[in-house]
PDB file of C-alpha atoms in Angstrom:
ATOM      1  CA  UNK A   1       0.000   0.000   0.000  1.00  0.00           C
ATOM      2  CA  UNK A   2       1.339   3.451  -0.898  1.00  0.00           C
ATOM      3  CA  UNK A   3       1.512   6.281   1.617  1.00  0.00           C
ATOM      4  CA  UNK A   4      -1.285   8.107  -0.176  1.00  0.00           C
ATOM      5  CA  UNK A   5      -3.493   5.006  -0.246  1.00  0.00           C
ATOM      6  CA  UNK A   6      -3.414   4.917   3.545  1.00  0.00           C
ATOM      7  CA  UNK A   7      -4.611   8.514   3.848  1.00  0.00           C
ATOM      8  CA  UNK A   8      -8.280   7.895   3.270  1.00  0.00           C
ATOM      9  CA  UNK A   9     -11.109  10.001   4.671  1.00  0.00           C
ATOM     10  CA  UNK A  10     -11.781   9.231   7.455  1.00  0.00           C
ATOM     11  CA  UNK A  11      -8.860   7.457   9.132  1.00  0.00           C
ATOM     12  CA  UNK A  12      -6.719   8.146  12.166  1.00  0.00           C
ATOM     13  CA  UNK A  13      -3.554   7.655  10.113  1.00  0.00           C
ATOM     14  CA  UNK A  14      -4.711  10.308   7.643  1.00  0.00           C
ATOM     15  CA  UNK A  15      -5.506  12.814  10.393  1.00  0.00           C
ATOM     16  CA  UNK A  16      -2.142  12.296  12.078  1.00  0.00           C
ATOM     17  CA  UNK A  17      -0.291  12.700   8.772  1.00  0.00           C
ATOM     18  CA  UNK A  18      -2.129  15.953   8.012  1.00  0.00           C
ATOM     19  CA  UNK A  19      -1.508  17.295  11.522  1.00  0.00           C
ATOM     20  CA  UNK A  20       2.206  16.561  11.227  1.00  0.00           C
ATOM     21  CA  UNK A  21       2.277  18.291   7.850  1.00  0.00           C
ATOM     22  CA  UNK A  22       0.629  21.386   9.331  1.00  0.00           C
ATOM     23  CA  UNK A  23       3.305  21.496  12.044  1.00  0.00           C
ATOM     24  CA  UNK A  24       5.948  21.580   9.295  1.00  0.00           C
ATOM     25  CA  UNK A  25       4.133  24.175   7.198  1.00  0.00           C
ATOM     26  CA  UNK A  26       6.495  27.068   7.945  1.00  0.00           C
ATOM     27  CA  UNK A  27       9.705  25.178   7.138  1.00  0.00           C
ATOM     28  CA  UNK A  28       8.333  22.896   4.402  1.00  0.00           C
ATOM     29  CA  UNK A  29       5.249  24.517   2.860  1.00  0.00           C
ATOM     30  CA  UNK A  30       5.607  22.654  -0.449  1.00  0.00           C
ATOM     31  CA  UNK A  31       5.214  19.214   1.133  1.00  0.00           C
ATOM     32  CA  UNK A  32       2.445  20.406   3.431  1.00  0.00           C
ATOM     33  CA  UNK A  33       0.264  21.863   0.691  1.00  0.00           C
ATOM     34  CA  UNK A  34       1.008  19.081  -1.777  1.00  0.00           C
ATOM     35  CA  UNK A  35      -0.314  16.568   0.778  1.00  0.00           C
ATOM     36  CA  UNK A  36      -3.340  18.751   1.536  1.00  0.00           C
ATOM     37  CA  UNK A  37      -4.076  19.044  -2.196  1.00  0.00           C
ATOM     38  CA  UNK A  38      -3.953  15.264  -2.692  1.00  0.00           C
ATOM     39  CA  UNK A  39      -6.202  14.778   0.313  1.00  0.00           C
ATOM     40  CA  UNK A  40      -8.742  17.354  -0.870  1.00  0.00           C
ATOM     41  CA  UNK A  41      -8.803  15.902  -4.384  1.00  0.00           C
ATOM     42  CA  UNK A  42      -9.480  12.479  -2.861  1.00  0.00           C
ATOM     43  CA  UNK A  43     -12.413  13.997  -0.976  1.00  0.00           C
ATOM     44  CA  UNK A  44     -13.808  15.483  -4.175  1.00  0.00           C
ATOM     45  CA  UNK A  45     -13.346  12.225  -6.096  1.00  0.00           C
ATOM     46  CA  UNK A  46     -15.349  10.341  -3.490  1.00  0.00           C
ATOM     47  CA  UNK A  47     -18.293  11.860  -5.386  1.00  0.00           C
ATOM     48  CA  UNK A  48     -16.979  11.152  -8.882  1.00  0.00           C
ATOM     49  CA  UNK A  49     -13.737  11.248 -10.846  1.00  0.00           C
ATOM     50  CA  UNK A  50     -12.608  14.662 -12.054  1.00  0.00           C
ATOM     51  CA  UNK A  51     -10.943  13.447 -15.274  1.00  0.00           C
ATOM     52  CA  UNK A  52     -12.382  15.371 -18.216  1.00  0.00           C
ATOM     53  CA  UNK A  53     -14.276  17.798 -15.989  1.00  0.00           C
ATOM     54  CA  UNK A  54     -13.937  21.527 -15.439  1.00  0.00           C
ATOM     55  CA  UNK A  55     -12.760  22.195 -11.887  1.00  0.00           C
ATOM     56  CA  UNK A  56     -12.687  25.827 -10.769  1.00  0.00           C
ATOM     57  CA  UNK A  57     -10.411  26.511  -7.801  1.00  0.00           C
ATOM     58  CA  UNK A  58     -11.515  29.778  -6.186  1.00  0.00           C
ATOM     59  CA  UNK A  59      -8.885  31.402  -3.988  1.00  0.00           C
ATOM     60  CA  UNK A  60      -6.389  28.603  -4.476  1.00  0.00           C
ATOM     61  CA  UNK A  61      -3.289  30.692  -3.775  1.00  0.00           C
ATOM     62  CA  UNK A  62      -0.158  29.396  -5.471  1.00  0.00           C
ATOM     63  CA  UNK A  63      -2.051  26.627  -7.257  1.00  0.00           C
ATOM     64  CA  UNK A  64      -1.366  23.373  -5.409  1.00  0.00           C
ATOM     65  CA  UNK A  65      -4.992  22.272  -5.686  1.00  0.00           C
ATOM     66  CA  UNK A  66      -5.270  23.259  -9.345  1.00  0.00           C
ATOM     67  CA  UNK A  67      -2.111  21.310 -10.202  1.00  0.00           C
ATOM     68  CA  UNK A  68      -3.431  18.241  -8.395  1.00  0.00           C
ATOM     69  CA  UNK A  69      -6.749  18.345 -10.239  1.00  0.00           C
ATOM     70  CA  UNK A  70      -4.931  18.749 -13.560  1.00  0.00           C
ATOM     71  CA  UNK A  71      -2.708  15.784 -12.703  1.00  0.00           C
ATOM     72  CA  UNK A  72      -5.912  13.753 -12.370  1.00  0.00           C
ATOM     73  CA  UNK A  73      -7.100  14.755 -15.820  1.00  0.00           C
ATOM     74  CA  UNK A  74      -9.330  17.723 -15.006  1.00  0.00           C
ATOM     75  CA  UNK A  75      -9.387  21.054 -16.757  1.00  0.00           C
ATOM     76  CA  UNK A  76      -8.323  23.016 -13.694  1.00  0.00           C
ATOM     77  CA  UNK A  77      -8.887  26.780 -13.562  1.00  0.00           C
ATOM     78  CA  UNK A  78      -7.348  28.858 -10.775  1.00  0.00           C
ATOM     79  CA  UNK A  79      -9.063  32.114  -9.783  1.00  0.00           C
ATOM     80  CA  UNK A  80      -7.092  34.054  -7.146  1.00  0.00           C
ATOM     81  CA  UNK A  81      -7.765  37.655  -6.049  1.00  0.00           C
ATOM     82  CA  UNK A  82      -4.418  38.355  -4.347  1.00  0.00           C
ATOM     83  CA  UNK A  83      -1.368  38.411  -6.616  1.00  0.00           C
ATOM     84  CA  UNK A  84       0.881  38.108  -3.551  1.00  0.00           C
ATOM     85  CA  UNK A  85      -0.527  34.633  -2.915  1.00  0.00           C
ATOM     86  CA  UNK A  86       0.271  33.363  -6.414  1.00  0.00           C
ATOM     87  CA  UNK A  87       3.990  32.967  -5.833  1.00  0.00           C
ATOM     88  CA  UNK A  88       6.618  33.123  -8.575  1.00  0.00           C
ATOM     89  CA  UNK A  89       5.245  30.248 -10.678  1.00  0.00           C
ATOM     90  CA  UNK A  90       1.431  30.107 -10.726  1.00  0.00           C
ATOM     91  CA  UNK A  91      -0.216  27.495 -12.962  1.00  0.00           C
ATOM     92  CA  UNK A  92      -0.725  28.412 -16.597  1.00  0.00           C
ATOM     93  CA  UNK A  93      -3.949  30.293 -17.389  1.00  0.00           C
ATOM     94  CA  UNK A  94      -4.385  31.517 -13.812  1.00  0.00           C
ATOM     95  CA  UNK A  95      -6.832  34.430 -13.602  1.00  0.00           C
ATOM     96  CA  UNK A  96      -6.710  37.214 -11.010  1.00  0.00           C
ATOM     97  CA  UNK A  97     -10.355  37.474 -10.019  1.00  0.00           C
ATOM     98  CA  UNK A  98     -12.640  38.660  -7.228  1.00  0.00           C
ATOM     99  CA  UNK A  99     -14.627  35.912  -5.502  1.00  0.00           C
ATOM    100  CA  UNK A 100     -17.648  38.218  -5.343  1.00  0.00           C
ATOM    101  CA  UNK A 101     -17.763  38.490  -9.147  1.00  0.00           C
ATOM    102  CA  UNK A 102     -16.210  35.452 -10.792  1.00  0.00           C
ATOM    103  CA  UNK A 103     -15.343  35.962 -14.486  1.00  0.00           C
ATOM    104  CA  UNK A 104     -17.247  32.880 -15.605  1.00  0.00           C
ATOM    105  CA  UNK A 105     -20.659  32.344 -17.157  1.00  0.00           C
ATOM    106  CA  UNK A 106     -23.435  30.551 -15.309  1.00  0.00           C
ATOM    107  CA  UNK A 107     -23.008  26.767 -15.034  1.00  0.00           C
ATOM    108  CA  UNK A 108     -19.417  26.818 -16.349  1.00  0.00           C
ATOM    109  CA  UNK A 109     -17.929  24.358 -13.840  1.00  0.00           C
ATOM    110  CA  UNK A 110     -18.515  20.699 -13.106  1.00  0.00           C
ATOM    111  CA  UNK A 111     -16.814  21.168  -9.728  1.00  0.00           C
ATOM    112  CA  UNK A 112     -16.338  24.449  -7.885  1.00  0.00           C
ATOM    113  CA  UNK A 113     -13.704  24.187  -5.181  1.00  0.00           C
ATOM    114  CA  UNK A 114     -12.828  26.538  -2.325  1.00  0.00           C
ATOM    115  CA  UNK A 115     -10.397  25.505   0.403  1.00  0.00           C
ATOM    116  CA  UNK A 116      -9.991  27.707   3.482  1.00  0.00           C
ATOM    117  CA  UNK A 117     -11.118  30.894   1.762  1.00  0.00           C
ATOM    118  CA  UNK A 118     -14.476  31.661   3.377  1.00  0.00           C
ATOM    119  CA  UNK A 119     -12.924  32.909   6.642  1.00  0.00           C
ATOM    120  CA  UNK A 120     -11.125  35.569   4.587  1.00  0.00           C
ATOM    121  CA  UNK A 121     -14.350  36.829   2.986  1.00  0.00           C
ATOM    122  CA  UNK A 122     -16.468  39.562   4.579  1.00  0.00           C
ATOM    123  CA  UNK A 123     -19.690  38.777   2.683  1.00  0.00           C
ATOM    124  CA  UNK A 124     -20.149  35.039   3.118  1.00  0.00           C
ATOM    125  CA  UNK A 125     -23.502  34.823   1.342  1.00  0.00           C
ATOM    126  CA  UNK A 126     -22.414  36.661  -1.816  1.00  0.00           C
ATOM    127  CA  UNK A 127     -19.266  34.549  -2.061  1.00  0.00           C
ATOM    128  CA  UNK A 128     -21.209  31.290  -1.701  1.00  0.00           C
ATOM    129  CA  UNK A 129     -23.776  32.542  -4.189  1.00  0.00           C
ATOM    130  CA  UNK A 130     -21.054  33.024  -6.807  1.00  0.00           C
ATOM    131  CA  UNK A 131     -19.744  29.492  -6.248  1.00  0.00           C
ATOM    132  CA  UNK A 132     -23.256  28.183  -6.817  1.00  0.00           C
ATOM    133  CA  UNK A 133     -23.883  30.371  -9.866  1.00  0.00           C
ATOM    134  CA  UNK A 134     -20.874  29.114 -11.823  1.00  0.00           C
ATOM    135  CA  UNK A 135     -21.611  25.429 -11.059  1.00  0.00           C
ATOM    136  CA  UNK A 136     -23.659  23.440 -13.550  1.00  0.00           C
ATOM    137  CA  UNK A 137     -26.872  21.688 -12.466  1.00  0.00           C
ATOM    138  CA  UNK A 138     -25.982  18.499 -10.574  1.00  0.00           C
ATOM    139  CA  UNK A 139     -22.407  19.765 -10.272  1.00  0.00           C
ATOM    140  CA  UNK A 140     -20.438  19.610  -7.025  1.00  0.00           C
ATOM    141  CA  UNK A 141     -19.417  22.470  -4.750  1.00  0.00           C
ATOM    142  CA  UNK A 142     -16.637  21.879  -2.212  1.00  0.00           C
ATOM    143  CA  UNK A 143     -16.257  24.538   0.490  1.00  0.00           C
ATOM    144  CA  UNK A 144     -14.127  24.281   3.601  1.00  0.00           C
ATOM    145  CA  UNK A 145     -13.316  26.985   6.128  1.00  0.00           C
ATOM    146  CA  UNK A 146     -11.802  27.477   9.553  1.00  0.00           C
ATOM    147  CA  UNK A 147     -14.593  28.693  11.819  1.00  0.00           C
ATOM    148  CA  UNK A 148     -13.812  31.436  14.326  1.00  0.00           C
ATOM    149  CA  UNK A 149     -14.109  29.377  17.512  1.00  0.00           C
ATOM    150  CA  UNK A 150     -11.905  26.627  16.106  1.00  0.00           C
ATOM    151  CA  UNK A 151      -8.603  26.292  18.008  1.00  0.00           C
ATOM    152  CA  UNK A 152      -7.045  27.572  14.767  1.00  0.00           C
ATOM    153  CA  UNK A 153      -9.637  30.321  14.226  1.00  0.00           C
ATOM    154  CA  UNK A 154      -7.162  33.140  14.773  1.00  0.00           C
ATOM    155  CA  UNK A 155      -4.703  31.597  12.318  1.00  0.00           C
ATOM    156  CA  UNK A 156      -1.143  32.635  13.182  1.00  0.00           C
ATOM    157  CA  UNK A 157      -2.248  34.255  16.462  1.00  0.00           C
ATOM    158  CA  UNK A 158      -4.335  31.257  17.575  1.00  0.00           C
ATOM    159  CA  UNK A 159      -5.311  30.068  20.151  1.00  0.00           C
ATOM    160  CA  UNK A 160      -5.010  33.468  21.797  1.00  0.00           C
ATOM    161  CA  UNK A 161      -7.958  34.731  19.743  1.00  0.00           C
ATOM    162  CA  UNK A 162     -10.151  33.248  22.479  1.00  0.00           C
ATOM    163  CA  UNK A 163      -9.007  36.204  24.620  1.00  0.00           C
ATOM    164  CA  UNK A 164      -9.961  38.662  21.880  1.00  0.00           C
ATOM    165  CA  UNK A 165      -8.391  39.689  18.607  1.00  0.00           C
ATOM    166  CA  UNK A 166      -6.707  42.805  20.023  1.00  0.00           C
ATOM    167  CA  UNK A 167      -4.965  40.881  22.780  1.00  0.00           C
ATOM    168  CA  UNK A 168      -4.003  38.077  20.432  1.00  0.00           C
ATOM    169  CA  UNK A 169      -2.473  40.347  17.809  1.00  0.00           C
ATOM    170  CA  UNK A 170      -0.638  42.399  20.458  1.00  0.00           C
ATOM    171  CA  UNK A 171       0.854  39.204  21.864  1.00  0.00           C
ATOM    172  CA  UNK A 172       1.902  38.122  18.355  1.00  0.00           C
ATOM    173  CA  UNK A 173       3.686  41.452  17.812  1.00  0.00           C
ATOM    174  CA  UNK A 174       5.542  41.147  21.123  1.00  0.00           C
ATOM    175  CA  UNK A 175       6.581  37.577  20.391  1.00  0.00           C
ATOM    176  CA  UNK A 176       7.654  37.987  16.770  1.00  0.00           C
ATOM    177  CA  UNK A 177       8.561  41.646  16.484  1.00  0.00           C
ATOM    178  CA  UNK A 178       6.326  42.217  13.467  1.00  0.00           C
ATOM    179  CA  UNK A 179       2.659  42.550  12.564  1.00  0.00           C
ATOM    180  CA  UNK A 180       0.613  39.428  11.848  1.00  0.00           C
ATOM    181  CA  UNK A 181      -0.491  38.623   8.316  1.00  0.00           C
ATOM    182  CA  UNK A 182      -4.158  38.612   9.302  1.00  0.00           C
ATOM    183  CA  UNK A 183      -6.248  41.383  10.832  1.00  0.00           C
ATOM    184  CA  UNK A 184      -9.773  40.715  12.058  1.00  0.00           C
ATOM    185  CA  UNK A 185     -12.279  42.634   9.983  1.00  0.00           C
ATOM    186  CA  UNK A 186      -9.829  43.228   7.132  1.00  0.00           C
ATOM    187  CA  UNK A 187      -8.626  39.877   5.793  1.00  0.00           C
ATOM    188  CA  UNK A 188      -9.947  37.528   8.491  1.00  0.00           C
ATOM    189  CA  UNK A 189     -13.585  37.289   9.556  1.00  0.00           C
ATOM    190  CA  UNK A 190     -15.410  35.566  12.387  1.00  0.00           C
ATOM    191  CA  UNK A 191     -17.684  33.113  10.573  1.00  0.00           C
ATOM    192  CA  UNK A 192     -19.462  30.404  12.537  1.00  0.00           C
ATOM    193  CA  UNK A 193     -20.737  26.937  11.664  1.00  0.00           C
ATOM    194  CA  UNK A 194     -24.339  27.297  12.838  1.00  0.00           C
ATOM    195  CA  UNK A 195     -25.239  30.375  10.746  1.00  0.00           C
ATOM    196  CA  UNK A 196     -23.373  28.992   7.731  1.00  0.00           C
ATOM    197  CA  UNK A 197     -25.278  25.703   7.864  1.00  0.00           C
ATOM    198  CA  UNK A 198     -28.588  27.518   8.243  1.00  0.00           C
ATOM    199  CA  UNK A 199     -27.767  29.642   5.214  1.00  0.00           C
ATOM    200  CA  UNK A 200     -26.874  26.794   2.856  1.00  0.00           C
ATOM    201  CA  UNK A 201     -29.814  24.660   4.033  1.00  0.00           C
ATOM    202  CA  UNK A 202     -32.213  27.531   3.359  1.00  0.00           C
ATOM    203  CA  UNK A 203     -31.014  27.967  -0.223  1.00  0.00           C
ATOM    204  CA  UNK A 204     -33.230  26.496  -2.936  1.00  0.00           C
ATOM    205  CA  UNK A 205     -30.414  26.173  -5.500  1.00  0.00           C
ATOM    206  CA  UNK A 206     -28.266  23.597  -3.645  1.00  0.00           C
ATOM    207  CA  UNK A 207     -28.701  20.494  -1.546  1.00  0.00           C
ATOM    208  CA  UNK A 208     -26.321  19.695   1.292  1.00  0.00           C
ATOM    209  CA  UNK A 209     -24.679  16.343   0.541  1.00  0.00           C
ATOM    210  CA  UNK A 210     -22.371  16.427   3.551  1.00  0.00           C
ATOM    211  CA  UNK A 211     -21.472  18.807   6.377  1.00  0.00           C
ATOM    212  CA  UNK A 212     -18.590  17.477   8.431  1.00  0.00           C
ATOM    213  CA  UNK A 213     -15.249  18.142  10.013  1.00  0.00           C
ATOM    214  CA  UNK A 214     -12.646  18.162   7.265  1.00  0.00           C
ATOM    215  CA  UNK A 215      -9.870  16.542   9.300  1.00  0.00           C
ATOM    216  CA  UNK A 216     -11.510  14.452  12.032  1.00  0.00           C
ATOM    217  CA  UNK A 217     -10.758  10.707  11.822  1.00  0.00           C
ATOM    218  CA  UNK A 218     -14.153   9.547  13.143  1.00  0.00           C
ATOM    219  CA  UNK A 219     -17.673  10.831  13.817  1.00  0.00           C
ATOM    220  CA  UNK A 220     -16.896  13.759  11.519  1.00  0.00           C
ATOM    221  CA  UNK A 221     -20.548  14.407  10.607  1.00  0.00           C
ATOM    222  CA  UNK A 222     -21.787  13.790  14.156  1.00  0.00           C
ATOM    223  CA  UNK A 223     -19.474  16.485  15.544  1.00  0.00           C
ATOM    224  CA  UNK A 224     -20.828  19.032  13.076  1.00  0.00           C
ATOM    225  CA  UNK A 225     -24.424  18.319  14.181  1.00  0.00           C
ATOM    226  CA  UNK A 226     -24.030  19.361  17.814  1.00  0.00           C
ATOM    227  CA  UNK A 227     -24.733  23.076  18.365  1.00  0.00           C
ATOM    228  CA  UNK A 228     -22.136  24.815  20.488  1.00  0.00           C
ATOM    229  CA  UNK A 229     -19.754  21.881  20.580  1.00  0.00           C
ATOM    230  CA  UNK A 230     -19.267  21.999  16.799  1.00  0.00           C
ATOM    231  CA  UNK A 231     -18.036  25.585  16.935  1.00  0.00           C
ATOM    232  CA  UNK A 232     -14.950  24.403  18.815  1.00  0.00           C
ATOM    233  CA  UNK A 233     -14.583  20.702  18.039  1.00  0.00           C
ATOM    234  CA  UNK A 234     -15.069  20.709  14.265  1.00  0.00           C
ATOM    235  CA  UNK A 235     -11.853  22.713  13.684  1.00  0.00           C
ATOM    236  CA  UNK A 236     -12.590  23.101   9.979  1.00  0.00           C
ATOM    237  CA  UNK A 237     -16.007  22.645   8.393  1.00  0.00           C
ATOM    238  CA  UNK A 238     -16.290  20.866   5.049  1.00  0.00           C
ATOM    239  CA  UNK A 239     -19.437  21.408   3.022  1.00  0.00           C
ATOM    240  CA  UNK A 240     -20.209  19.251   0.009  1.00  0.00           C
ATOM    241  CA  UNK A 241     -23.076  20.784  -1.913  1.00  0.00           C
ATOM    242  CA  UNK A 242     -24.890  19.638  -5.039  1.00  0.00           C
ATOM    243  CA  UNK A 243     -26.247  22.238  -7.478  1.00  0.00           C
ATOM    244  CA  UNK A 244     -29.975  21.808  -8.023  1.00  0.00           C
ATOM    245  CA  UNK A 245     -31.500  21.802 -11.508  1.00  0.00           C
ATOM    246  CA  UNK A 246     -33.098  25.146 -12.444  1.00  0.00           C
TER     247      UNK A 246
END
């Protein structure tokens, strides 16, 4: 069995491998994000192979996810609003684009993919609406995000965000000697699981196929069903949505 074959969703071995990769992110980001991209593509392909399909990666940064989908035979399109996130060698045909107004016609994508972008978006509903709009009927929408009360909700200044963003960022400055990358209300927003689930379930243009913890090795859907507890224990919510026919 290959290393990748053992990292199936869900499994304890997979969760441990991902956690270890996250710990090495600062010194080995390439390996970390390559593993995360393979894992996310496996999650998408649990609902159907991507070979020959149009996969739109919204906010995919330097393109690890897009490259992985292309390696599996998809026509991968990367849409990224921040040129600083693209790195020196973004995938070919990358488009700098705003997630609130994607430069695609209706129903252009077989799969619309967004990994850990929603917490960086002020207007959650408009962003989700654009993902839905560009997905064809019966197409798949993959959205994951780090909710605010997750132990990683404050990103680089977590878990001190539980004491408030001002205290957490001040502590980060004292410890590192420089400003954090993320500022609450500017490029990081406090989105929660409960309101997000209520929003997607109330929409008449998608059905919720799965709502679960992205990284948990067991009871991943059960954790996301428990109000209150899910805001902390889920860590990162994964939504799999199916576009409804018009």
